[in-house]
PDB file of C-alpha atoms and ligand atoms in Angstrom:
ATOM      1  CA  MET A   1       0.158  -0.019  -0.135  1.00  0.00           C
ATOM      2  CA  ALA A   2       1.422   3.426  -0.855  1.00  0.00           C
ATOM      3  CA  TYR A   3       1.200   5.803   1.819  1.00  0.00           C
ATOM      4  CA  VAL A   4       0.545   8.988  -0.116  1.00  0.00           C
ATOM      5  CA  THR A   5      -1.974  11.835  -0.610  1.00  0.00           C
ATOM      6  CA  VAL A   6      -2.734  13.321  -3.939  1.00  0.00           C
ATOM      7  CA  VAL A   7      -3.129  17.015  -3.923  1.00  0.00           C
ATOM      8  CA  PHE A   8      -4.445  19.127  -6.799  1.00  0.00           C
ATOM      9  CA  ALA A   9      -3.688  22.893  -6.949  1.00  0.00           C
ATOM     10  CA  TYR A  10      -4.717  25.435  -9.550  1.00  0.00           C
ATOM     11  CA  ILE A  11      -1.565  27.782  -9.932  1.00  0.00           C
ATOM     12  CA  SER A  12      -1.183  30.608 -12.525  1.00  0.00           C
ATOM     13  CA  GLY A  13      -3.311  28.640 -14.952  1.00  0.00           C
ATOM     14  CA  PHE A  14      -1.921  25.153 -14.483  1.00  0.00           C
ATOM     15  CA  PHE A  15      -3.276  22.314 -12.528  1.00  0.00           C
ATOM     16  CA  ILE A  16      -0.524  21.000 -10.213  1.00  0.00           C
ATOM     17  CA  ILE A  17      -0.585  17.355  -8.883  1.00  0.00           C
ATOM     18  CA  ALA A  18       1.433  16.740  -5.919  1.00  0.00           C
ATOM     19  CA  ILE A  19       1.922  13.537  -4.136  1.00  0.00           C
ATOM     20  CA  ILE A  20       2.606  14.069  -0.468  1.00  0.00           C
ATOM     21  CA  ALA A  21       3.736  11.483   1.828  1.00  0.00           C
ATOM     22  CA  ASN A  22       1.391  11.423   4.918  1.00  0.00           C
ATOM     23  CA  SER A  23       2.903  10.169   8.025  1.00  0.00           C
ATOM     24  CA  ASN A  24      -0.723  10.045   9.508  1.00  0.00           C
ATOM     25  CA  ASP A  25      -1.254   6.840   7.587  1.00  0.00           C
ATOM     26  CA  VAL A  26       1.015   4.955   9.901  1.00  0.00           C
ATOM     27  CA  LEU A  27      -1.281   5.978  12.885  1.00  0.00           C
ATOM     28  CA  LEU A  28      -4.298   5.553  11.136  1.00  0.00           C
ATOM     29  CA  ASN A  29      -4.213   2.743   8.649  1.00  0.00           C
ATOM     30  CA  GLY A  30      -4.415   0.175  11.371  1.00  0.00           C
ATOM     31  CA  ASP A  31      -1.391  -1.746   9.668  1.00  0.00           C
ATOM     32  CA  TYR A  32       0.630  -1.184  12.729  1.00  0.00           C
ATOM     33  CA  GLU A  33       0.808  -1.517  16.524  1.00  0.00           C
ATOM     34  CA  PHE A  34       2.378   0.326  19.224  1.00  0.00           C
ATOM     35  CA  ILE A  35       4.333  -1.628  21.908  1.00  0.00           C
ATOM     36  CA  ASP A  36       5.307   0.237  25.168  1.00  0.00           C
ATOM     37  CA  LEU A  37       8.691  -0.789  26.372  1.00  0.00           C
ATOM     38  CA  THR A  38       8.620   1.333  29.433  1.00  0.00           C
ATOM     39  CA  TYR A  39       8.159   0.347  33.153  1.00  0.00           C
ATOM     40  CA  PRO A  40       5.817   2.723  34.947  1.00  0.00           C
ATOM     41  CA  PHE A  41       7.249   5.284  37.471  1.00  0.00           C
ATOM     42  CA  ASP A  42       6.161   4.602  41.107  1.00  0.00           C
ATOM     43  CA  LYS A  43       7.406   3.345  44.355  1.00  0.00           C
ATOM     44  CA  ASN A  44       8.555   0.069  42.658  1.00  0.00           C
ATOM     45  CA  THR A  45      10.909   1.776  40.149  1.00  0.00           C
ATOM     46  CA  VAL A  46      14.473   0.424  40.142  1.00  0.00           C
ATOM     47  CA  TYR A  47      17.025   3.206  40.925  1.00  0.00           C
ATOM     48  CA  TRP A  48      20.697   2.974  40.638  1.00  0.00           C
ATOM     49  CA  THR A  49      22.081   3.318  44.211  1.00  0.00           C
ATOM     50  CA  ASP A  50      23.304   6.884  43.828  1.00  0.00           C
ATOM     51  CA  SER A  51      20.138   8.134  42.199  1.00  0.00           C
ATOM     52  CA  GLN A  52      17.098   9.488  44.287  1.00  0.00           C
ATOM     53  CA  GLU A  53      14.209   7.029  44.065  1.00  0.00           C
ATOM     54  CA  PHE A  54      10.872   8.235  42.603  1.00  0.00           C
ATOM     55  CA  LYS A  55       9.035  10.343  45.045  1.00  0.00           C
ATOM     56  CA  PHE A  56       5.503  11.024  44.162  1.00  0.00           C
ATOM     57  CA  THR A  57       3.591  13.626  46.340  1.00  0.00           C
ATOM     58  CA  LYS A  58      -0.258  14.130  46.120  1.00  0.00           C
ATOM     59  CA  LYS A  59      -0.719  17.460  46.507  1.00  0.00           C
ATOM     60  CA  ILE A  60      -4.139  18.767  45.708  1.00  0.00           C
ATOM     61  CA  GLY A  61      -7.290  16.544  44.716  1.00  0.00           C
ATOM     62  CA  VAL A  62     -10.319  18.570  45.490  1.00  0.00           C
ATOM     63  CA  PHE A  63     -13.937  19.098  44.356  1.00  0.00           C
ATOM     64  CA  ASP A  64     -14.783  22.796  44.446  1.00  0.00           C
ATOM     65  CA  ASP A  65     -18.224  24.280  45.248  1.00  0.00           C
ATOM     66  CA  ASP A  66     -19.539  23.386  41.901  1.00  0.00           C
ATOM     67  CA  GLY A  67     -18.327  19.877  42.005  1.00  0.00           C
ATOM     68  CA  PHE A  68     -15.459  20.276  39.568  1.00  0.00           C
ATOM     69  CA  TRP A  69     -12.461  18.186  40.196  1.00  0.00           C
ATOM     70  CA  TYR A  70      -8.971  19.802  40.399  1.00  0.00           C
ATOM     71  CA  ALA A  71      -5.901  17.544  41.021  1.00  0.00           C
ATOM     72  CA  THR A  72      -1.897  18.115  40.740  1.00  0.00           C
ATOM     73  CA  ASN A  73       0.901  16.364  42.102  1.00  0.00           C
ATOM     74  CA  ASP A  74       4.551  16.868  42.704  1.00  0.00           C
ATOM     75  CA  PHE A  75       7.391  14.229  41.667  1.00  0.00           C
ATOM     76  CA  SER A  76      11.229  14.193  42.039  1.00  0.00           C
ATOM     77  CA  ALA A  77      13.583  11.760  41.015  1.00  0.00           C
ATOM     78  CA  GLY A  78      17.198  10.854  40.028  1.00  0.00           C
ATOM     79  CA  GLU A  79      18.047  10.879  36.347  1.00  0.00           C
ATOM     80  CA  HIS A  80      18.940   7.299  36.434  1.00  0.00           C
ATOM     81  CA  GLY A  81      16.021   4.976  37.349  1.00  0.00           C
ATOM     82  CA  GLY A  82      13.402   3.035  35.521  1.00  0.00           C
ATOM     83  CA  THR A  83      13.413   3.114  31.940  1.00  0.00           C
ATOM     84  CA  HIS A  84      15.826   5.669  31.325  1.00  0.00           C
ATOM     85  CA  ILE A  85      18.432   7.135  28.864  1.00  0.00           C
ATOM     86  CA  ASP A  86      21.987   7.620  29.790  1.00  0.00           C
ATOM     87  CA  ALA A  87      23.858  10.405  27.830  1.00  0.00           C
ATOM     88  CA  PRO A  88      27.342  10.237  26.705  1.00  0.00           C
ATOM     89  CA  ASN A  89      28.199  12.742  29.402  1.00  0.00           C
ATOM     90  CA  HIS A  90      27.185  10.147  32.079  1.00  0.00           C
ATOM     91  CA  PHE A  91      30.737   8.560  31.273  1.00  0.00           C
ATOM     92  CA  LYS A  92      32.470  11.297  29.159  1.00  0.00           C
ATOM     93  CA  VAL A  93      33.360  14.613  30.627  1.00  0.00           C
ATOM     94  CA  ASP A  94      32.686  16.692  27.215  1.00  0.00           C
ATOM     95  CA  GLY A  95      30.077  14.227  26.091  1.00  0.00           C
ATOM     96  CA  LYS A  96      26.455  15.252  25.112  1.00  0.00           C
ATOM     97  CA  TYR A  97      23.886  16.020  27.514  1.00  0.00           C
ATOM     98  CA  VAL A  98      20.382  14.463  27.170  1.00  0.00           C
ATOM     99  CA  GLY A  99      19.168  17.971  25.548  1.00  0.00           C
ATOM    100  CA  ASP A 100      21.798  17.840  23.163  1.00  0.00           C
ATOM    101  CA  ILE A 101      20.555  14.366  21.497  1.00  0.00           C
ATOM    102  CA  THR A 102      18.930  15.324  18.391  1.00  0.00           C
ATOM    103  CA  LEU A 103      15.706  13.371  17.207  1.00  0.00           C
ATOM    104  CA  ASP A 104      17.410  11.774  14.254  1.00  0.00           C
ATOM    105  CA  LYS A 105      19.027   9.559  16.826  1.00  0.00           C
ATOM    106  CA  LEU A 106      16.009   9.027  18.866  1.00  0.00           C
ATOM    107  CA  ILE A 107      13.378   8.112  16.231  1.00  0.00           C
ATOM    108  CA  VAL A 108      15.157   5.228  14.407  1.00  0.00           C
ATOM    109  CA  PRO A 109      14.736   1.786  13.394  1.00  0.00           C
ATOM    110  CA  LEU A 110      14.775  -0.976  16.276  1.00  0.00           C
ATOM    111  CA  ILE A 111      16.912  -4.170  16.095  1.00  0.00           C
ATOM    112  CA  ILE A 112      16.347  -6.784  19.019  1.00  0.00           C
ATOM    113  CA  VAL A 113      19.352  -8.828  19.774  1.00  0.00           C
ATOM    114  CA  ASP A 114      17.759 -11.831  21.643  1.00  0.00           C
ATOM    115  CA  VAL A 115      20.537 -13.674  23.710  1.00  0.00           C
ATOM    116  CA  SER A 116      17.842 -14.974  26.261  1.00  0.00           C
ATOM    117  CA  SER A 117      18.375 -18.447  25.419  1.00  0.00           C
ATOM    118  CA  LYS A 118      22.140 -18.161  26.017  1.00  0.00           C
ATOM    119  CA  VAL A 119      21.671 -16.432  29.372  1.00  0.00           C
ATOM    120  CA  ASN A 120      19.340 -18.875  30.314  1.00  0.00           C
ATOM    121  CA  ASP A 121      18.446 -16.932  33.521  1.00  0.00           C
ATOM    122  CA  ASP A 122      22.055 -17.090  34.686  1.00  0.00           C
ATOM    123  CA  PRO A 123      22.898 -13.738  36.564  1.00  0.00           C
ATOM    124  CA  ASP A 124      26.663 -14.415  36.054  1.00  0.00           C
ATOM    125  CA  PHE A 125      26.396 -14.598  32.349  1.00  0.00           C
ATOM    126  CA  GLU A 126      28.669 -12.088  30.286  1.00  0.00           C
ATOM    127  CA  LEU A 127      28.120 -11.665  26.617  1.00  0.00           C
ATOM    128  CA  TYR A 128      31.333 -12.134  24.610  1.00  0.00           C
ATOM    129  CA  LYS A 129      31.661 -11.608  20.593  1.00  0.00           C
ATOM    130  CA  HIS A 130      31.822 -15.145  20.198  1.00  0.00           C
ATOM    131  CA  ASP A 131      28.246 -15.507  21.517  1.00  0.00           C
ATOM    132  CA  MET A 132      26.801 -13.293  18.691  1.00  0.00           C
ATOM    133  CA  ASP A 133      29.148 -12.312  15.870  1.00  0.00           C
ATOM    134  CA  TYR A 134      26.895 -14.480  13.525  1.00  0.00           C
ATOM    135  CA  MET A 135      23.434 -12.865  14.659  1.00  0.00           C
ATOM    136  CA  LEU A 136      23.856  -9.117  15.069  1.00  0.00           C
ATOM    137  CA  ASN A 137      21.714  -7.377  12.482  1.00  0.00           C
ATOM    138  CA  ASP A 138      23.225  -4.107  11.438  1.00  0.00           C
ATOM    139  CA  ASN A 139      20.276  -2.699   9.716  1.00  0.00           C
ATOM    140  CA  MET A 140      22.084  -2.852   6.250  1.00  0.00           C
ATOM    141  CA  GLY A 141      24.514   0.048   7.487  1.00  0.00           C
ATOM    142  CA  LYS A 142      21.618   2.480   8.232  1.00  0.00           C
ATOM    143  CA  PRO A 143      21.119   4.123  11.753  1.00  0.00           C
ATOM    144  CA  CYS A 144      19.540   1.812  13.836  1.00  0.00           C
ATOM    145  CA  PHE A 145      19.120   1.236  18.007  1.00  0.00           C
ATOM    146  CA  ILE A 146      19.797  -2.117  19.118  1.00  0.00           C
ATOM    147  CA  VAL A 147      18.327  -3.534  22.390  1.00  0.00           C
ATOM    148  CA  PHE A 148      19.941  -6.921  24.005  1.00  0.00           C
ATOM    149  CA  LYS A 149      17.310  -9.011  25.310  1.00  0.00           C
ATOM    150  CA  TYR A 150      18.768 -11.279  28.218  1.00  0.00           C
ATOM    151  CA  GLY A 151      15.440 -12.300  29.346  1.00  0.00           C
ATOM    152  CA  TRP A 152      15.498 -10.454  32.416  1.00  0.00           C
ATOM    153  CA  SER A 153      12.078  -8.460  32.315  1.00  0.00           C
ATOM    154  CA  LYS A 154      10.163 -11.314  33.952  1.00  0.00           C
ATOM    155  CA  PHE A 155      12.018 -10.600  37.064  1.00  0.00           C
ATOM    156  CA  ALA A 156      10.979  -7.032  37.226  1.00  0.00           C
ATOM    157  CA  ASN A 157       8.446  -7.603  39.765  1.00  0.00           C
ATOM    158  CA  ASP A 158      11.123  -8.822  42.207  1.00  0.00           C
ATOM    159  CA  LYS A 159      13.443  -5.916  42.653  1.00  0.00           C
ATOM    160  CA  ASN A 160      16.209  -8.007  44.676  1.00  0.00           C
ATOM    161  CA  LYS A 161      16.072 -10.964  42.014  1.00  0.00           C
ATOM    162  CA  TYR A 162      16.268  -8.348  39.212  1.00  0.00           C
ATOM    163  CA  LEU A 163      19.171  -6.564  40.688  1.00  0.00           C
ATOM    164  CA  GLY A 164      20.824  -9.505  42.011  1.00  0.00           C
ATOM    165  CA  THR A 165      21.191  -7.917  45.232  1.00  0.00           C
ATOM    166  CA  ARG A 166      23.961  -8.977  47.416  1.00  0.00           C
ATOM    167  CA  LYS A 167      24.995  -8.022  50.743  1.00  0.00           C
ATOM    168  CA  ASN A 168      26.959  -4.659  50.738  1.00  0.00           C
ATOM    169  CA  ASN A 169      24.620  -3.260  48.164  1.00  0.00           C
ATOM    170  CA  THR A 170      26.294  -4.964  45.374  1.00  0.00           C
ATOM    171  CA  PHE A 171      24.499  -6.407  42.504  1.00  0.00           C
ATOM    172  CA  ASN A 172      24.710  -9.472  40.058  1.00  0.00           C
ATOM    173  CA  PHE A 173      22.807  -9.579  36.736  1.00  0.00           C
ATOM    174  CA  PRO A 174      23.882 -10.511  33.170  1.00  0.00           C
ATOM    175  CA  GLY A 175      25.501  -7.976  30.769  1.00  0.00           C
ATOM    176  CA  MET A 176      27.576  -7.520  27.754  1.00  0.00           C
ATOM    177  CA  SER A 177      31.632  -7.586  28.016  1.00  0.00           C
ATOM    178  CA  GLY A 178      33.655  -4.439  27.233  1.00  0.00           C
ATOM    179  CA  GLU A 179      34.862  -6.342  24.107  1.00  0.00           C
ATOM    180  CA  VAL A 180      31.278  -6.534  22.693  1.00  0.00           C
ATOM    181  CA  ALA A 181      30.937  -2.720  23.341  1.00  0.00           C
ATOM    182  CA  GLN A 182      34.167  -1.905  21.573  1.00  0.00           C
ATOM    183  CA  TRP A 183      33.310  -4.402  18.747  1.00  0.00           C
ATOM    184  CA  ILE A 184      29.862  -2.582  18.230  1.00  0.00           C
ATOM    185  CA  THR A 185      31.589   0.979  18.261  1.00  0.00           C
ATOM    186  CA  SER A 186      34.413   0.037  16.017  1.00  0.00           C
ATOM    187  CA  SER A 187      32.448  -2.138  13.444  1.00  0.00           C
ATOM    188  CA  TYR A 188      28.925  -0.702  13.525  1.00  0.00           C
ATOM    189  CA  LYS A 189      29.384   3.071  13.096  1.00  0.00           C
ATOM    190  CA  ASN A 190      25.586   3.334  12.127  1.00  0.00           C
ATOM    191  CA  VAL A 191      24.289   2.298  15.652  1.00  0.00           C
ATOM    192  CA  VAL A 192      23.335   5.292  17.332  1.00  0.00           C
ATOM    193  CA  GLY A 193      22.236   3.752  20.901  1.00  0.00           C
ATOM    194  CA  VAL A 194      22.211   0.568  22.723  1.00  0.00           C
ATOM    195  CA  GLY A 195      19.537  -0.563  25.120  1.00  0.00           C
ATOM    196  CA  VAL A 196      19.311  -3.597  27.654  1.00  0.00           C
ATOM    197  CA  ASP A 197      16.442  -5.121  29.646  1.00  0.00           C
ATOM    198  CA  THR A 198      18.569  -4.982  32.893  1.00  0.00           C
ATOM    199  CA  ALA A 199      19.242  -2.073  35.089  1.00  0.00           C
ATOM    200  CA  SER A 200      22.742  -1.383  33.563  1.00  0.00           C
ATOM    201  CA  VAL A 201      24.450  -1.941  30.044  1.00  0.00           C
ATOM    202  CA  ASP A 202      27.518  -3.347  32.340  1.00  0.00           C
ATOM    203  CA  LYS A 203      26.962  -6.513  34.000  1.00  0.00           C
ATOM    204  CA  GLY A 204      25.816  -6.132  37.586  1.00  0.00           C
ATOM    205  CA  SER A 205      28.987  -6.968  39.380  1.00  0.00           C
ATOM    206  CA  THR A 206      31.080  -4.670  37.285  1.00  0.00           C
ATOM    207  CA  THR A 207      33.593  -2.248  39.135  1.00  0.00           C
ATOM    208  CA  ASP A 208      34.922  -0.458  36.163  1.00  0.00           C
ATOM    209  CA  PHE A 209      32.166  -0.035  33.943  1.00  0.00           C
ATOM    210  CA  PRO A 210      33.839  -0.614  30.626  1.00  0.00           C
ATOM    211  CA  VAL A 211      30.617  -0.828  28.463  1.00  0.00           C
ATOM    212  CA  HIS A 212      29.236   2.451  29.633  1.00  0.00           C
ATOM    213  CA  LYS A 213      32.923   3.922  28.790  1.00  0.00           C
ATOM    214  CA  ALA A 214      33.076   2.482  25.462  1.00  0.00           C
ATOM    215  CA  PHE A 215      29.592   3.562  24.455  1.00  0.00           C
ATOM    216  CA  ALA A 216      29.976   7.078  25.925  1.00  0.00           C
ATOM    217  CA  GLN A 217      33.434   7.811  24.193  1.00  0.00           C
ATOM    218  CA  ALA A 218      31.845   7.000  20.906  1.00  0.00           C
ATOM    219  CA  ASP A 219      28.878   9.556  21.608  1.00  0.00           C
ATOM    220  CA  LEU A 220      26.362   6.735  21.811  1.00  0.00           C
ATOM    221  CA  PHE A 221      23.512   6.793  24.204  1.00  0.00           C
ATOM    222  CA  MET A 222      22.309   3.917  26.326  1.00  0.00           C
ATOM    223  CA  VAL A 223      18.844   2.932  27.642  1.00  0.00           C
ATOM    224  CA  GLU A 224      18.358   0.725  30.560  1.00  0.00           C
ATOM    225  CA  ASN A 225      15.477  -1.172  31.985  1.00  0.00           C
ATOM    226  CA  VAL A 226      13.919  -1.715  28.569  1.00  0.00           C
ATOM    227  CA  LYS A 227      10.553  -3.536  29.329  1.00  0.00           C
ATOM    228  CA  LEU A 228      10.676  -6.201  27.119  1.00  0.00           C
ATOM    229  CA  ASP A 229       8.161  -8.711  28.544  1.00  0.00           C
ATOM    230  CA  LEU A 230       5.995  -8.723  25.414  1.00  0.00           C
ATOM    231  CA  PRO A 231       7.193 -10.197  22.156  1.00  0.00           C
ATOM    232  CA  VAL A 232       8.670  -7.505  19.790  1.00  0.00           C
ATOM    233  CA  PRO A 233       9.829  -8.303  16.214  1.00  0.00           C
ATOM    234  CA  GLU A 234      13.606  -8.379  15.886  1.00  0.00           C
ATOM    235  CA  TYR A 235      13.585  -6.077  13.130  1.00  0.00           C
ATOM    236  CA  GLY A 236      10.965  -4.009  11.160  1.00  0.00           C
ATOM    237  CA  CYS A 237       9.928  -1.708  13.994  1.00  0.00           C
ATOM    238  CA  THR A 238      10.517   2.015  14.628  1.00  0.00           C
ATOM    239  CA  ALA A 239      11.920   3.104  18.129  1.00  0.00           C
ATOM    240  CA  LEU A 240      10.623   6.187  19.788  1.00  0.00           C
ATOM    241  CA  ILE A 241      13.015   7.039  22.382  1.00  0.00           C
ATOM    242  CA  LEU A 242      11.880  10.093  23.970  1.00  0.00           C
ATOM    243  CA  PRO A 243      13.285  11.149  27.257  1.00  0.00           C
ATOM    244  CA  MET A 244      12.418  14.244  29.492  1.00  0.00           C
ATOM    245  CA  LYS A 245      14.491  16.881  27.635  1.00  0.00           C
ATOM    246  CA  ILE A 246      16.660  17.788  30.551  1.00  0.00           C
ATOM    247  CA  ALA A 247      19.066  20.298  29.100  1.00  0.00           C
ATOM    248  CA  LYS A 248      22.109  19.318  31.090  1.00  0.00           C
ATOM    249  CA  GLY A 249      20.908  15.652  32.034  1.00  0.00           C
ATOM    250  CA  THR A 250      23.483  12.855  32.190  1.00  0.00           C
ATOM    251  CA  GLY A 251      20.276  10.824  31.981  1.00  0.00           C
ATOM    252  CA  ALA A 252      16.526  11.111  32.019  1.00  0.00           C
ATOM    253  CA  PRO A 253      13.513   9.215  32.315  1.00  0.00           C
ATOM    254  CA  LEU A 254      12.245   8.029  29.177  1.00  0.00           C
ATOM    255  CA  ARG A 255       9.077   6.762  27.212  1.00  0.00           C
ATOM    256  CA  LEU A 256      10.238   4.140  25.167  1.00  0.00           C
ATOM    257  CA  VAL A 257       7.690   2.963  22.140  1.00  0.00           C
ATOM    258  CA  ALA A 258       8.129   0.634  19.277  1.00  0.00           C
ATOM    259  CA  ILE A 259       6.039   1.034  16.154  1.00  0.00           C
ATOM    260  CA  CYS A 260       5.748  -2.296  14.532  1.00  0.00           C
ATOM    261  CA  PRO A 261       4.101  -3.757  11.415  1.00  0.00           C
ATOM    262  CA  LYS A 262       0.913  -5.797  12.653  1.00  0.00           C
ATOM    263  CA  ARG A 263       1.741  -9.496  12.465  1.00  0.00           C
ATOM    264  CA  SER A 264      -0.811 -11.676  10.817  1.00  0.00           C
ATOM    265  CA  SER A 265      -2.300 -14.122  13.294  1.00  0.00           C
TER     266      SER A 265
HETATM  267 ZN1   ZN B   1      21.776   5.250  33.727  1.00  0.00          ZN
END
């Protein structure tokens, strides 16, 4: 189906026929579905240890004398919690802030790299290049956002299991090696950002964060706590990666959505 609108115009004695691509067809023709890849922000939201947890204060909720309802609340939170973006500045002193990341990097093809069968629910799993060099879809060299699926969203309702919380406030959950991050930044220049369905792009037990450093150095943004508990096609979807536009943010809460072609049953 061609998603175009034909426009007739009469200018200076000539009929002009223009064919205008109409992006509204994506929304209205029913051939696409929207998949929400975002966790809600509430008292259960996972925050990194040095980030303030989500604080929601009910402020006003009243009926006035005429019976009309009026409500407003306050919230405050750290940058790095729930489904959120890490700007390069999180790990690179002169890296881009959240407010600097342009829309051409935030509305891009989505590639899901499903390694959950290799992880097999093992929190010690670390992804190396040999685990996946035959399966990385590079979107034929065009810009894309790659999300690694470790199969960890199923633990999201149990914070301690999800984070692999240990004594002395350390964590244990799967992640990729610095080798994989370096490989992506050197071999796949078209990748604009990388996401994971865990709390960090580095494995939970890391102490030196090689993955954050590699991606930040290459000016890639990262997305953590991607909600992948519903099936999402591994390619063919468009990602809308829309963080709160915190001008000088090292990170920000994010609404992450996939627009995917409807699958026939
Ligand atoms: Zn973060």
